[in-house]
């Protein structure tokens, strides 16, 4: 029902509007291109809509201001890195204090104990280790899983994302064979040597992959969030855990994004019992962090196999992992920002955002679907909820998405650059959410008329 010629015209209008609104960002970008490939510090930033990314002058709470003084309501929030809101006061106070007391010494601080206790309370796993990113946490638990089981392969879900983890850039071809994913750069070995890909919500696929006896671990998000949101069928996750145990594979749950459902993520909400749990991003309040939790059995199995003399050359750890600054940030963020009370507020507003978007979709007859995941919401260009990553990927529409993102940006809203997802922070207000609904209504009306 969307006229593609008209969409092109509308997009052109927004491209012009973007150039008019952002001359200072353009000037910086032209300078940046001389010293950074693509004019950006990290390659994905070329994916932002418009001729160049807007440069941030300052960010605070749920908002940021660009170099030209344009104000934005931030619904991307650093793709969850700032789900706490930008520079939350308790985190800023904790890291400011820690900065005067030393930032990294490769020795533990008291915060390491406090943070581990808090993570254990939230997620139900007793023992914790720290990294600098969620990616590292995932890489480390994969290595440990191979060490413990003596097996080679990792099961991942089709269209998953777990950071730049070699084993995870795989997909299924039309014959159900595991192959390298499109765009995968410099894979060390063919993907079917390290990985078996299974569809989300497919228990028989999971069981046949496990039956091979080659599987060290299943690495998965409890709800997919990186191809749009795909929710688990009732009972699916519990069954995955049972299957892992039956076939001697370890179960790794990555809560990096799904913590949007509450303080203990989906693991606590659904009383899941993984062997390992990984998380990063939001729990540092904007400071780089990552961590993984494990059961006592796993910790003993590792201790039995890792010699003290070679503990630093086994491929686990990092010089700045567990540094004092990151731990101070996590302590304050977990205990004072990502609290039960704040989650309640964030989830209420997440639902308000979804209600607003849903009502506009209904009014305009666009026939899109809205997925909810606590403080996270997303619309997808198909009428029903997807059950697999493939189905969600097939609902993608790059041209339409590019237009929506640019138009919303020009109207003062930042969405994630990857799909149509919005995230709510403790600082986001009902006014912010309602302003989005108004802008989204105007956009959709223009698309269908
Ligand atoms: C589920 C999940 N796990 C891990 C990561 C990796 O996080 P980082 O890039 O901070 O290492 C991401 C990043 O988007 C993610 O979505």
Short mmCIF file of N, CA, C and O and ligand atoms in Angstrom, two decimals, residues 44 79 132-136 138 161-164 221 225-226 254-257 278 280-281 289, ligand 1:
data_model
loop_
_atom_site.label_atom_id
_atom_site.label_comp_id
_atom_site.label_asym_id
_atom_site.label_seq_id
_atom_site.Cartn_x
_atom_site.Cartn_y
_atom_site.Cartn_z
N UNK A 44 30.14 0.96 11.85
CA UNK A 44 28.67 0.91 11.77
C UNK A 44 28.05 2.30 11.72
O UNK A 44 26.90 2.45 11.33
N UNK A 79 22.05 2.19 21.55
CA UNK A 79 21.68 0.78 21.34
C UNK A 79 21.84 -0.02 22.64
O UNK A 79 22.46 -1.08 22.67
N UNK A 132 35.45 -6.41 29.37
CA UNK A 132 35.26 -5.00 29.01
C UNK A 132 34.03 -4.82 28.12
O UNK A 132 33.55 -3.72 27.91
N UNK A 133 33.51 -5.92 27.58
CA UNK A 133 32.33 -5.81 26.72
C UNK A 133 31.53 -7.11 26.80
O UNK A 133 32.05 -8.16 27.23
N UNK A 134 30.29 -7.03 26.34
CA UNK A 134 29.45 -8.24 26.28
C UNK A 134 30.04 -9.21 25.26
O UNK A 134 29.96 -10.43 25.44
N UNK A 135 30.62 -8.67 24.20
CA UNK A 135 31.28 -9.53 23.20
C UNK A 135 32.30 -10.43 23.88
O UNK A 135 32.32 -11.65 23.68
N UNK A 136 33.18 -9.82 24.67
CA UNK A 136 34.22 -10.59 25.35
C UNK A 136 33.61 -11.63 26.28
O UNK A 136 34.11 -12.75 26.39
N UNK A 138 30.86 -13.20 25.89
CA UNK A 138 30.40 -14.32 25.06
C UNK A 138 31.58 -15.15 24.54
O UNK A 138 31.53 -16.38 24.52
N UNK A 161 22.52 -11.96 17.14
CA UNK A 161 23.69 -11.11 17.27
C UNK A 161 24.16 -11.17 18.72
O UNK A 161 23.37 -10.99 19.65
N UNK A 162 25.46 -11.44 18.90
CA UNK A 162 26.03 -11.50 20.26
C UNK A 162 27.32 -10.71 20.35
O UNK A 162 28.18 -11.03 21.17
N UNK A 163 27.50 -9.71 19.48
CA UNK A 163 28.78 -9.01 19.42
C UNK A 163 29.63 -9.65 18.34
O UNK A 163 29.19 -10.54 17.61
N UNK A 164 30.90 -9.21 18.26
CA UNK A 164 31.77 -9.72 17.19
C UNK A 164 32.39 -11.06 17.61
O UNK A 164 33.58 -11.16 17.87
N UNK A 221 19.93 -15.46 22.96
CA UNK A 221 19.14 -14.49 23.72
C UNK A 221 17.82 -15.17 24.06
O UNK A 221 17.27 -15.90 23.23
N UNK A 225 16.49 -9.94 19.79
CA UNK A 225 16.29 -8.48 19.79
C UNK A 225 17.08 -7.80 18.68
O UNK A 225 17.01 -6.58 18.56
N UNK A 226 17.82 -8.57 17.92
CA UNK A 226 18.70 -7.92 16.95
C UNK A 226 18.27 -8.11 15.50
O UNK A 226 19.00 -7.75 14.58
N UNK A 254 22.31 -14.92 26.91
CA UNK A 254 22.85 -13.56 26.75
C UNK A 254 21.72 -12.57 27.05
O UNK A 254 20.76 -12.45 26.29
N UNK A 255 21.83 -11.88 28.19
CA UNK A 255 20.78 -10.95 28.64
C UNK A 255 21.11 -9.49 28.31
O UNK A 255 20.48 -8.58 28.85
N UNK A 256 22.08 -9.27 27.43
CA UNK A 256 22.55 -7.90 27.19
C UNK A 256 21.40 -6.95 26.80
O UNK A 256 21.37 -5.80 27.24
N UNK A 257 20.50 -7.43 25.98
CA UNK A 257 19.36 -6.58 25.58
C UNK A 257 18.07 -6.91 26.34
O UNK A 257 17.25 -6.03 26.58
N UNK A 278 25.53 -14.11 30.22
CA UNK A 278 26.40 -12.99 29.81
C UNK A 278 25.58 -11.71 29.73
O UNK A 278 24.39 -11.72 29.42
N UNK A 280 26.27 -7.07 29.27
CA UNK A 280 27.16 -5.90 29.23
C UNK A 280 26.31 -4.65 29.05
O UNK A 280 25.19 -4.58 29.55
N UNK A 281 26.85 -3.70 28.32
CA UNK A 281 26.14 -2.48 27.94
C UNK A 281 25.49 -1.76 29.14
O UNK A 281 26.17 -1.13 29.91
N UNK A 289 31.56 -2.15 29.88
CA UNK A 289 31.57 -3.24 30.85
C UNK A 289 31.07 -4.52 30.20
O UNK A 289 30.37 -4.50 29.20
C1 LIG B 1 22.48 -9.62 22.67
C2 LIG B 1 23.81 -8.96 22.52
N1 LIG B 1 24.90 -9.52 23.07
C3 LIG B 1 26.11 -8.96 22.98
C4 LIG B 1 26.29 -7.78 22.30
C5 LIG B 1 27.66 -7.19 22.20
O1 LIG B 1 27.76 -6.04 22.95
P1 LIG B 1 29.11 -5.17 22.84
O2 LIG B 1 29.13 -4.65 21.43
O3 LIG B 1 28.91 -4.10 23.83
O4 LIG B 1 30.25 -6.06 23.13
C6 LIG B 1 25.19 -7.16 21.70
C7 LIG B 1 25.35 -5.90 20.98
O5 LIG B 1 24.45 -5.37 20.35
C8 LIG B 1 23.92 -7.76 21.81
O6 LIG B 1 22.86 -7.22 21.25
#
